[in-house]
mmCIF file of C-alpha atoms in Angstrom:
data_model
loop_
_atom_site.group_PDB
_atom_site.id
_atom_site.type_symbol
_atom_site.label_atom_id
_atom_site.label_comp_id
_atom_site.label_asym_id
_atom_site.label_seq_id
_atom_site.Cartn_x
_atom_site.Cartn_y
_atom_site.Cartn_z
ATOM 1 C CA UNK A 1 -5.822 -6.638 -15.290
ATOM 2 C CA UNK A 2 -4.018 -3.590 -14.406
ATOM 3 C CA UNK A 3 -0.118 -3.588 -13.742
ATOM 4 C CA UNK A 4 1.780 -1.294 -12.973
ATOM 5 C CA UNK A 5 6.191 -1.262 -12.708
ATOM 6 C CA UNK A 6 8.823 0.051 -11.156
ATOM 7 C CA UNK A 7 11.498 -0.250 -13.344
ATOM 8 C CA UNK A 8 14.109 -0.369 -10.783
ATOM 9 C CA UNK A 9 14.104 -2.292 -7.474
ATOM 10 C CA UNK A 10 17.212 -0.269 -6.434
ATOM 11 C CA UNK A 11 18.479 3.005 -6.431
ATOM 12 C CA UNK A 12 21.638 4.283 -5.321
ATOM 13 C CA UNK A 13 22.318 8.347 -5.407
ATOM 14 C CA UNK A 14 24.659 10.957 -3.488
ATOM 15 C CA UNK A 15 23.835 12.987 -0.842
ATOM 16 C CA UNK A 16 22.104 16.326 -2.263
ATOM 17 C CA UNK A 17 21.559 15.045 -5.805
ATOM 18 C CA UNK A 18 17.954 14.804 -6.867
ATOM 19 C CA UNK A 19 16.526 11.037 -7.061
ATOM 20 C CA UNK A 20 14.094 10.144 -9.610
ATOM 21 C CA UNK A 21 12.027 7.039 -9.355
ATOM 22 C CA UNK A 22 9.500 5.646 -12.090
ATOM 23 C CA UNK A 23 6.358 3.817 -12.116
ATOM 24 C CA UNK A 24 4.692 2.830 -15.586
ATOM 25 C CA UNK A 25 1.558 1.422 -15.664
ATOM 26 C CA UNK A 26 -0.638 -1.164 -18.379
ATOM 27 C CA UNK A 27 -3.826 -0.812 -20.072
ATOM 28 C CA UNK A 28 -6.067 1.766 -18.960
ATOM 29 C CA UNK A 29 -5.195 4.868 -17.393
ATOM 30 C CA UNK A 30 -5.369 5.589 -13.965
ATOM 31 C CA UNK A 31 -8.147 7.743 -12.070
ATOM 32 C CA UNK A 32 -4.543 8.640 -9.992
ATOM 33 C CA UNK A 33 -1.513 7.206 -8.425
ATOM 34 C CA UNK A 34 -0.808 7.742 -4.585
ATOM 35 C CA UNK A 35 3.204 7.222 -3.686
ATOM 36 C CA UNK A 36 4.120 5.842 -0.561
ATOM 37 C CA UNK A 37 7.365 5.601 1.403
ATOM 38 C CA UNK A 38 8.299 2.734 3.695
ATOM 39 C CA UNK A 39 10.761 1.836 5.801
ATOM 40 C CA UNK A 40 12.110 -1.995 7.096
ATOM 41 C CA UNK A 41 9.760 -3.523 9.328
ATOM 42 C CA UNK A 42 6.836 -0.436 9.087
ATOM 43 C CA UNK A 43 3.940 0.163 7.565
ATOM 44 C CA UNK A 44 4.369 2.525 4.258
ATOM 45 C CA UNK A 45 3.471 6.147 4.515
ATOM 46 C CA UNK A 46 1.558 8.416 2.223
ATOM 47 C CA UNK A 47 3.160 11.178 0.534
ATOM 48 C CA UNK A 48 1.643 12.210 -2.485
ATOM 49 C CA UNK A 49 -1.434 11.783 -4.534
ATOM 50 C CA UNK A 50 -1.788 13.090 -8.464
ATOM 51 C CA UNK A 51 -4.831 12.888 -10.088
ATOM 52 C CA UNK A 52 -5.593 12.148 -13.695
ATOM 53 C CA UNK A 53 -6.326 15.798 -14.718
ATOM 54 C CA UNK A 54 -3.013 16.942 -13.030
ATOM 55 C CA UNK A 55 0.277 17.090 -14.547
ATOM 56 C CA UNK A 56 2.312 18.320 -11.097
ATOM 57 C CA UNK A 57 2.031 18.129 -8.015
ATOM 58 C CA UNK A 58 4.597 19.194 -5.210
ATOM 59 C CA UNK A 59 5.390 18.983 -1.515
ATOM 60 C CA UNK A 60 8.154 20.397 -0.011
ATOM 61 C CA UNK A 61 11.321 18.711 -1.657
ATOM 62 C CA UNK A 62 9.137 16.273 -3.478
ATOM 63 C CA UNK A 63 7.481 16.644 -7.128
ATOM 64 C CA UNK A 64 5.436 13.551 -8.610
ATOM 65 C CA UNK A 65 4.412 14.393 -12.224
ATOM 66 C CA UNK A 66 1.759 12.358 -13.816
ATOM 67 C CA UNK A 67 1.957 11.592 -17.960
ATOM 68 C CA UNK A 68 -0.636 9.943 -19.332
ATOM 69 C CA UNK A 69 0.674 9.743 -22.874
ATOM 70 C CA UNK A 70 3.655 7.875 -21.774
ATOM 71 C CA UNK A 71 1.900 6.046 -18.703
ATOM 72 C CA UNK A 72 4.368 6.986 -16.533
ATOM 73 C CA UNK A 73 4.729 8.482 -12.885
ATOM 74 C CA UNK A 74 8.075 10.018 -11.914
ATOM 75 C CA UNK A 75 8.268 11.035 -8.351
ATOM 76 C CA UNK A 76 11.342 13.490 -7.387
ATOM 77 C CA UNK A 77 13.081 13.879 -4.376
ATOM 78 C CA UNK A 78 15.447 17.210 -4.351
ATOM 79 C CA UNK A 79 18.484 17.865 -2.216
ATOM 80 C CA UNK A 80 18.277 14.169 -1.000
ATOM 81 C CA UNK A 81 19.466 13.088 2.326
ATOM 82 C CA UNK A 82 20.701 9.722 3.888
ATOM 83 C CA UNK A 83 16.891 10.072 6.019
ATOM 84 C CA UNK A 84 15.537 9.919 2.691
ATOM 85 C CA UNK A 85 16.704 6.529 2.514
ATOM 86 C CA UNK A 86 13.684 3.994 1.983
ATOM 87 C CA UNK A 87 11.571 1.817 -0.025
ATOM 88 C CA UNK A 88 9.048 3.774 -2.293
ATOM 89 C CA UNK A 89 5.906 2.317 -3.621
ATOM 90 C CA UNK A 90 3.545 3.957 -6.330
ATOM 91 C CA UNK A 91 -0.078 2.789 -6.688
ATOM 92 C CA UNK A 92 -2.957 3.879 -8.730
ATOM 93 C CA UNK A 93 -6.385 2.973 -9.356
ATOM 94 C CA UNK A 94 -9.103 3.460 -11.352
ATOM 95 C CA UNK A 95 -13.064 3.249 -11.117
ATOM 96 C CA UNK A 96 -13.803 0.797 -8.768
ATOM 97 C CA UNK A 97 -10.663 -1.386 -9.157
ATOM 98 C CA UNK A 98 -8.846 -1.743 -5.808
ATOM 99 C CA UNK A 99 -5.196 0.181 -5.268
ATOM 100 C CA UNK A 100 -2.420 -1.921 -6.888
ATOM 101 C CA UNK A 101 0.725 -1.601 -5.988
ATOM 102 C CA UNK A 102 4.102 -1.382 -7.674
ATOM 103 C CA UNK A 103 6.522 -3.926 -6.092
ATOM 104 C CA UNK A 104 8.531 -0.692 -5.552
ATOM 105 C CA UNK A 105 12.208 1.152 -5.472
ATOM 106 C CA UNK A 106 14.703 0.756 -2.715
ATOM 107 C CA UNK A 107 16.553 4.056 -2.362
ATOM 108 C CA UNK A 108 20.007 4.665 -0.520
ATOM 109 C CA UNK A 109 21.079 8.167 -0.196
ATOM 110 C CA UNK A 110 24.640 7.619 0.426
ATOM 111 C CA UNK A 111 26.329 10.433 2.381
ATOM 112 C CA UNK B 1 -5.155 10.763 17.367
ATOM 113 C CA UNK B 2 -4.036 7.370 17.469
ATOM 114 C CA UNK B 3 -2.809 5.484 14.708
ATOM 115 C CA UNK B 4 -4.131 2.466 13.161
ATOM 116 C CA UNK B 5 -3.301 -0.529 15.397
ATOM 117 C CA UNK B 6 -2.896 -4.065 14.474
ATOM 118 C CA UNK B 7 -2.660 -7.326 17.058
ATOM 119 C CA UNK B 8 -1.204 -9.374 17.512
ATOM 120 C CA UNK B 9 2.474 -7.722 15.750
ATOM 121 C CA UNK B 10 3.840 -11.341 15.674
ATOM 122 C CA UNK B 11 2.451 -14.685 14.949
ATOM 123 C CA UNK B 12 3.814 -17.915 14.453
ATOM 124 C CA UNK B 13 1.465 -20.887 13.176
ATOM 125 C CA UNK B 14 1.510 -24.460 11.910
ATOM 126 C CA UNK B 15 0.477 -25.348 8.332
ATOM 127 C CA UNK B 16 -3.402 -26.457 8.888
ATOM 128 C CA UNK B 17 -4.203 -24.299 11.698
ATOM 129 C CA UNK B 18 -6.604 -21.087 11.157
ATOM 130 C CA UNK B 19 -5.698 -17.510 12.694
ATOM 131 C CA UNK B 20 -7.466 -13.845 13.005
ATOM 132 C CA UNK B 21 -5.882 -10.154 13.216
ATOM 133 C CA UNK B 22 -7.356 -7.327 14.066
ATOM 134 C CA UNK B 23 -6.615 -3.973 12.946
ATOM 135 C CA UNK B 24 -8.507 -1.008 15.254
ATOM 136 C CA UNK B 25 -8.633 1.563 12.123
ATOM 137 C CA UNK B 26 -7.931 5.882 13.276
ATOM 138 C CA UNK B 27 -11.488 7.361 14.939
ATOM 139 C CA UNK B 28 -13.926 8.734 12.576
ATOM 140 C CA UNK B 29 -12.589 6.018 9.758
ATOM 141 C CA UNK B 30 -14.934 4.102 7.875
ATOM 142 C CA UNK B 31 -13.114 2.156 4.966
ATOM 143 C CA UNK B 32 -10.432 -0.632 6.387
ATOM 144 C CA UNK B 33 -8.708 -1.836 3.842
ATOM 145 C CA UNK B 34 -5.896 -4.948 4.014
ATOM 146 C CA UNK B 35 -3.048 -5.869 2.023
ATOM 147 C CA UNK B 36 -0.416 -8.975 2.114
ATOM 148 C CA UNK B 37 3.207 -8.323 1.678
ATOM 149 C CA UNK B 38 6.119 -10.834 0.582
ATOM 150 C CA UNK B 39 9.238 -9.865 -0.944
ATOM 151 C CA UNK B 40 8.201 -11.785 -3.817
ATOM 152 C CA UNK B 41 4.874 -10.263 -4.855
ATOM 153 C CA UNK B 42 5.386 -7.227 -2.676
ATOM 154 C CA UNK B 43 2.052 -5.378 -1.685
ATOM 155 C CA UNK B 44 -1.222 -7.447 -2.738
ATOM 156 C CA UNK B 45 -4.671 -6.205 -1.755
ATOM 157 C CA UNK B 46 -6.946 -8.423 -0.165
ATOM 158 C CA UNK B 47 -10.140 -6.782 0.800
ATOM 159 C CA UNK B 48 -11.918 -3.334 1.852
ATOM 160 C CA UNK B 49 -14.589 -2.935 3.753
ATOM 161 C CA UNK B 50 -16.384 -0.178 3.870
ATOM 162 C CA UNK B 51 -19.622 0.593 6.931
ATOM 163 C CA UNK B 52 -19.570 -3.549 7.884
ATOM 164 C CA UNK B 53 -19.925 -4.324 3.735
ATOM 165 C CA UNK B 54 -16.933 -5.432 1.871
ATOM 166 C CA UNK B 55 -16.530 -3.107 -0.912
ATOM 167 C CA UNK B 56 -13.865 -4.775 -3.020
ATOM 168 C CA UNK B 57 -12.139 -8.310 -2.591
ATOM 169 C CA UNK B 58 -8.594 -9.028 -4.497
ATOM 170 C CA UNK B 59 -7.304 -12.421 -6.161
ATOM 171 C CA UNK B 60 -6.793 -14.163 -3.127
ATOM 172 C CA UNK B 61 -9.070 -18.281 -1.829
ATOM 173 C CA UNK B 62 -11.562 -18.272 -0.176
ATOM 174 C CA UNK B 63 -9.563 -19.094 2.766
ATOM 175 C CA UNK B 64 -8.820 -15.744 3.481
ATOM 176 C CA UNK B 65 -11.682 -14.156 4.653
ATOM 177 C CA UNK B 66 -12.839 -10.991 7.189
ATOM 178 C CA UNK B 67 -15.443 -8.629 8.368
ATOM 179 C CA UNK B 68 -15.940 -5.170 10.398
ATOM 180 C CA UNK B 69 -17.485 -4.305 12.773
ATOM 181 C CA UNK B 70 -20.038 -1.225 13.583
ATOM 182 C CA UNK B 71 -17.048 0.801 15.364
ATOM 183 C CA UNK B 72 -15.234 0.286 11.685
ATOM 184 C CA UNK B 73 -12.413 -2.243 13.333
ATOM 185 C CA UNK B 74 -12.240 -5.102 11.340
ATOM 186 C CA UNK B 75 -10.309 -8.928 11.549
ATOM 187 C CA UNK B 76 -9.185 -10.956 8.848
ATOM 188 C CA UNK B 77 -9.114 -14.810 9.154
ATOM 189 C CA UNK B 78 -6.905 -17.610 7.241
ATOM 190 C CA UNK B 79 -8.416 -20.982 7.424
ATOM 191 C CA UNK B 80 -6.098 -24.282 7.075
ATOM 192 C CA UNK B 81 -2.754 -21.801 6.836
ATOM 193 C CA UNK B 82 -0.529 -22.980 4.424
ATOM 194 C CA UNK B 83 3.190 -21.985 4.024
ATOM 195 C CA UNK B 84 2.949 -19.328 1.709
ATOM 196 C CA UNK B 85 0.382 -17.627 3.875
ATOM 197 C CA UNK B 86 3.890 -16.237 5.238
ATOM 198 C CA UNK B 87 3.803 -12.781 5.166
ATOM 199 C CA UNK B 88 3.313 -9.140 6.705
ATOM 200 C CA UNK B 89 -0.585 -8.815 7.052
ATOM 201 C CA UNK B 90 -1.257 -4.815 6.417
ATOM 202 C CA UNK B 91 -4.346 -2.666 7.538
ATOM 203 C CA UNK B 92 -4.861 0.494 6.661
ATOM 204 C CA UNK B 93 -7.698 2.927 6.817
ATOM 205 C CA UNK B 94 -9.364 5.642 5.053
ATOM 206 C CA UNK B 95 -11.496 8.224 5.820
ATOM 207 C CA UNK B 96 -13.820 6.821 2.331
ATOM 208 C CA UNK B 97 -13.574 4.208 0.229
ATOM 209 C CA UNK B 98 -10.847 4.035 -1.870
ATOM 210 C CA UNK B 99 -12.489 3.490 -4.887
ATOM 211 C CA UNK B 100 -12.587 6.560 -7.351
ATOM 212 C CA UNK B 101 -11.165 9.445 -5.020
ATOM 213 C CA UNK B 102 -7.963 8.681 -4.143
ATOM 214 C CA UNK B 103 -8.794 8.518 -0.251
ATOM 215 C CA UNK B 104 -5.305 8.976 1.501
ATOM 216 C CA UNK B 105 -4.888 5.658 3.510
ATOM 217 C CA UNK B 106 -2.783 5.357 6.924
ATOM 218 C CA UNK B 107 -1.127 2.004 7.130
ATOM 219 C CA UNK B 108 -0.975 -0.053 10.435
ATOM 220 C CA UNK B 109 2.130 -1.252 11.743
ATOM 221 C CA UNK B 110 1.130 -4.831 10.122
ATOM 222 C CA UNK B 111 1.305 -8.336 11.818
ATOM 223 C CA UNK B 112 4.193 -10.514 10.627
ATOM 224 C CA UNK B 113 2.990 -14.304 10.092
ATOM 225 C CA UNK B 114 4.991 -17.072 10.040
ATOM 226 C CA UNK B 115 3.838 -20.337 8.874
ATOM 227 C CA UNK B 116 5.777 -23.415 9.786
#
């Protein structure tokens, strides 16, 4: 079955640097991973979807790029801020398989 | 528009006892889709349903079971609860099925279950 990783459960950065989080995925390739932020006791919230045909894809100071020769999905966030601070979760799917989820990355944006 | 809701936002049970949430998905949504969460296994799919049919069913007993309704809200039930059943129960819905498209889903608020 599909997996898919975030390679770090925590992420620790300064004020206006530029966080990068990773997700790498198993086996097949995915039709596209969605990324998702959430924060303590919510439901997460989508931000971005790339698709397997897309390399880039951007929305306002977030980039998520999409590398299927690596299997990897790095998601950006520019000019970070302590609001920034949250758990992010990558998912993908394929076909008809259901979304899995990464167990995702706990980011603190320390001011 | 409203969000999606979920009742009851707190539960607590005893092991052996059965329970039901319901998740009222955003108007004009059609796919309902719910997840489990535990800081252990984080986010695990359970089911989609999709127009009253379930579309897609993850690796989870028999026990856990739901359905949806012609107005697209949907309940999920857990039969003879055990303690690991202790979790956040997540709906979220979709304007179509998530399969294939990548179908942007909005998450409920999610109903936190505690099994004693």
């Amino acid at each position: 079955s599909q997996k898919i990783e975030q390679n770090s459960e925590a992420l620790n950065i300064q004020e206006g640097k530029t966080a990068t989080l990773t997700c790498n995925y198993t086996n097949y390739s995915p039709a596209y991973l969605q990324w998702y932020r959430q924060d303590p006791g919510r439901g997460p919230v989508f931000l971005l979807l790339i698709r397997e045909n897309e390399k880039e894809k951007r929305k306002e100071r977030l980039k998520v790029t999409f590398d299927t020769t690596l299997k990897q999905s790095l998601f950006h966030i520019t000019a970070s801020q302590p609001a920034d601070s949250a758990t992010y979760l990558c998912a993908q799917a394929s076909g008809n398989t259901p979304l899995v989820f990464g167990k995702g990355t706990r980011l603190s944006v320390i001011a | 528009k409203a969000g999606v809701t979920q009742t009851p936002r707190y539960l607590i049970k005893t092991r052996g006892q059965q329970v039901t949430l319901s998740c009222s998905p955003i108007s004009g949504h059609r796919s309902v889709s719910w997840y489990q969460q535990t800081p252990g296994q984080g986010l695990q799919f359970l089911f989609e349903y999709f127009s009253e049919t379930q579309r897609n069913k993850g690796n989870f007993p028999g026990r856990f079971s739901g359905r949806q309704f012609s107005n697209s809200r949907s309940e999920m039930n857990v039969s003879t609860l055990e303690l690991g059943d202790s979790a956040l129960y997540l709906c979220a819905s979709s304007l179509g099925t998530l399969a294939g498209f990548g179908n942007e889903q909005f998450f409920g608020p999610g109903t936190r279950l505690t099994v004693l």
